[in-house]
Coordinates of C-alpha atoms in Angstrom, one line a residue:
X461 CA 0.0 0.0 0.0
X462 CA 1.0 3.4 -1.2
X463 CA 1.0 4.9 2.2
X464 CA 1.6 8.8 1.2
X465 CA -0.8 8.6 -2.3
X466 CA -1.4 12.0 -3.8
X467 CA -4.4 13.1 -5.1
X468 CA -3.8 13.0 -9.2
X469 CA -1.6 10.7 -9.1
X470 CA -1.6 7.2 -10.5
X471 CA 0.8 3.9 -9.2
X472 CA 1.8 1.4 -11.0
X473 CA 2.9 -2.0 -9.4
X474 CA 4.9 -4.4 -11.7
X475 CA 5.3 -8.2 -9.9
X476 CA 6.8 -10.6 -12.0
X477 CA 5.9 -9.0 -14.9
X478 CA 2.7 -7.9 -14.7
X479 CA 1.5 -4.9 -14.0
X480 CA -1.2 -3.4 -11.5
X481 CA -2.9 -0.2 -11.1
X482 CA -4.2 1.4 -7.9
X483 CA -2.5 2.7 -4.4
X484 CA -2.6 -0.9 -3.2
X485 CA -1.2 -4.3 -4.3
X486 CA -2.8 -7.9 -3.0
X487 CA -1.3 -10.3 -5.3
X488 CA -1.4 -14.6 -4.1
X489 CA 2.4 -15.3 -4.6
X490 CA 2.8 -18.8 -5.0
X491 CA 7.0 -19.4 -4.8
X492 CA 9.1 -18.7 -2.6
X493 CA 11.9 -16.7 -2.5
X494 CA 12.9 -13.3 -3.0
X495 CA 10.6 -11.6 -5.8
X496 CA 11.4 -8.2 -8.1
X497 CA 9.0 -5.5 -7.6
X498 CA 8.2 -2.1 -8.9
X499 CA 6.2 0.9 -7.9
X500 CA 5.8 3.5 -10.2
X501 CA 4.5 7.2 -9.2
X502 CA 3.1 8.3 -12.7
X503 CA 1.6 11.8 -13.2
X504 CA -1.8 12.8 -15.0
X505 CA 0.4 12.6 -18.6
X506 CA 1.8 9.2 -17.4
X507 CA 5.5 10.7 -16.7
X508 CA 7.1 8.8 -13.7
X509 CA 7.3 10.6 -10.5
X510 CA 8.9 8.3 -8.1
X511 CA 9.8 4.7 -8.5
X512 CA 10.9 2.2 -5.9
X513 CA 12.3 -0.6 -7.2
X514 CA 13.1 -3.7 -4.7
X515 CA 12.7 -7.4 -3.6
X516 CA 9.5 -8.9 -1.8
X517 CA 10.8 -11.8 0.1
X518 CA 7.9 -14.3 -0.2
X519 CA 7.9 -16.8 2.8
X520 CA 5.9 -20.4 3.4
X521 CA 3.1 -19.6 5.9
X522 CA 2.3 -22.7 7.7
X523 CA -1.8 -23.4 7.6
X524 CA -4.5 -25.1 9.8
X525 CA -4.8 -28.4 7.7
X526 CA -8.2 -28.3 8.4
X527 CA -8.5 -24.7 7.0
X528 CA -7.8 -26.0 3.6
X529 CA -9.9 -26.3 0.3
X530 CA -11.3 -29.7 0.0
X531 CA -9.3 -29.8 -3.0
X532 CA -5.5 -28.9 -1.6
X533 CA -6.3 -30.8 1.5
X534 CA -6.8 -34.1 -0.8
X535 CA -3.6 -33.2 -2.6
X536 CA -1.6 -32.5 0.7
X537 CA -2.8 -36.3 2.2
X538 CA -2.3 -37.7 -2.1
X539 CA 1.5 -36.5 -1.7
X540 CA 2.3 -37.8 2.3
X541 CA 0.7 -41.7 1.2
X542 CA 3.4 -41.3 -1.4
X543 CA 5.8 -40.5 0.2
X544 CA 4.9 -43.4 3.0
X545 CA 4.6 -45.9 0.5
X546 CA 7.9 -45.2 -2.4
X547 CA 10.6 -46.3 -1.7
X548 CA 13.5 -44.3 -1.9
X549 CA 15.0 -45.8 -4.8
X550 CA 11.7 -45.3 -7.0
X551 CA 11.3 -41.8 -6.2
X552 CA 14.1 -40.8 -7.2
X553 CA 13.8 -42.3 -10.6
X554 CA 10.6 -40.3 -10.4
X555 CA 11.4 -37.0 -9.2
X556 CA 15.1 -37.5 -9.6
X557 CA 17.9 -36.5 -7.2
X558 CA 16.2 -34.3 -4.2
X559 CA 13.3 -37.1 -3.6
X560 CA 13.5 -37.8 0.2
X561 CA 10.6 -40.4 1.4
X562 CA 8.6 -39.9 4.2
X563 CA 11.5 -42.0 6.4
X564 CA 14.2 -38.5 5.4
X565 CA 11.6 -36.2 6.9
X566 CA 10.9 -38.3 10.2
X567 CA 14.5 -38.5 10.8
X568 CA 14.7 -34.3 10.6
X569 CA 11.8 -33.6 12.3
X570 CA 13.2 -36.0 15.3
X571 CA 16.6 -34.6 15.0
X572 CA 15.2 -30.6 15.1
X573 CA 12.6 -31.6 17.8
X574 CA 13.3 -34.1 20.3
X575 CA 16.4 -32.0 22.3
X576 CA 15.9 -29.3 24.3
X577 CA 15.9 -26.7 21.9
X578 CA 12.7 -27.6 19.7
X579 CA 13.7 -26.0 15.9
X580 CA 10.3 -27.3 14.6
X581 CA 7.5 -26.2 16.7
X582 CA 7.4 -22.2 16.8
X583 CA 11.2 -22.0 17.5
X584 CA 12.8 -22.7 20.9

């Protein structure tokens, strides 16, 4: 959000690419990672006031499992059976190199969990 807007003036967002008009952005970002981002400050002949240019870092939110659509929530339990019932082997002749089965992420989550300083749960 444009927090000092003038009146007459026009902004212009560009996020990956495409570009937005109004004095606020809401865009669903669905990477993440740091993102480019422009805001343009254009005048009533469309000459560029200001400009920021800079990164959005966009970061995983964690979610209520039950909160999900029907839809994502299928996909979400779809993905952890397969990961309970591939072996390692196949996986990664499916997805190739970075595959890790469910027995990977049972081993981290133990490791970053079970000492005194939990990693996992909402930091230590």
């Amino acid at each position: 959000t444009v927090e000092d807007a003038q009146e007459g003036m026009m902004y212009q967002w560009t996020w990956l690419g495409t570009k937005f008009v109004g004095p606020t952005l809401e865009v669903l970002a669905t990477e993440v990672g740091p993102k480019p981002m422009v805001l343009r400050e254009l005048d009533s002949s469309g000459s560029i006031s200001r400009e920021v240019q800079t990164e959005i870092v966009v970061k995983y939110v964690r979610r209520e499992i039950r909160s999900l659509m029907d839809e994502d929530r299928e996909a979400f339990f779809n993905a952890m059976e397969y990961l309970l019932v591939t072996p390692h082997e196949v996986g990664v002749e499916v997805y190739g190199e970075n595959y890790r089965s469910l027995k990977y992420f049972i081993g981290m989550h133990h490791t970053y969990s079970a000492d005194t300083c939990d990693r996992m749960h909402e930091g230590p």
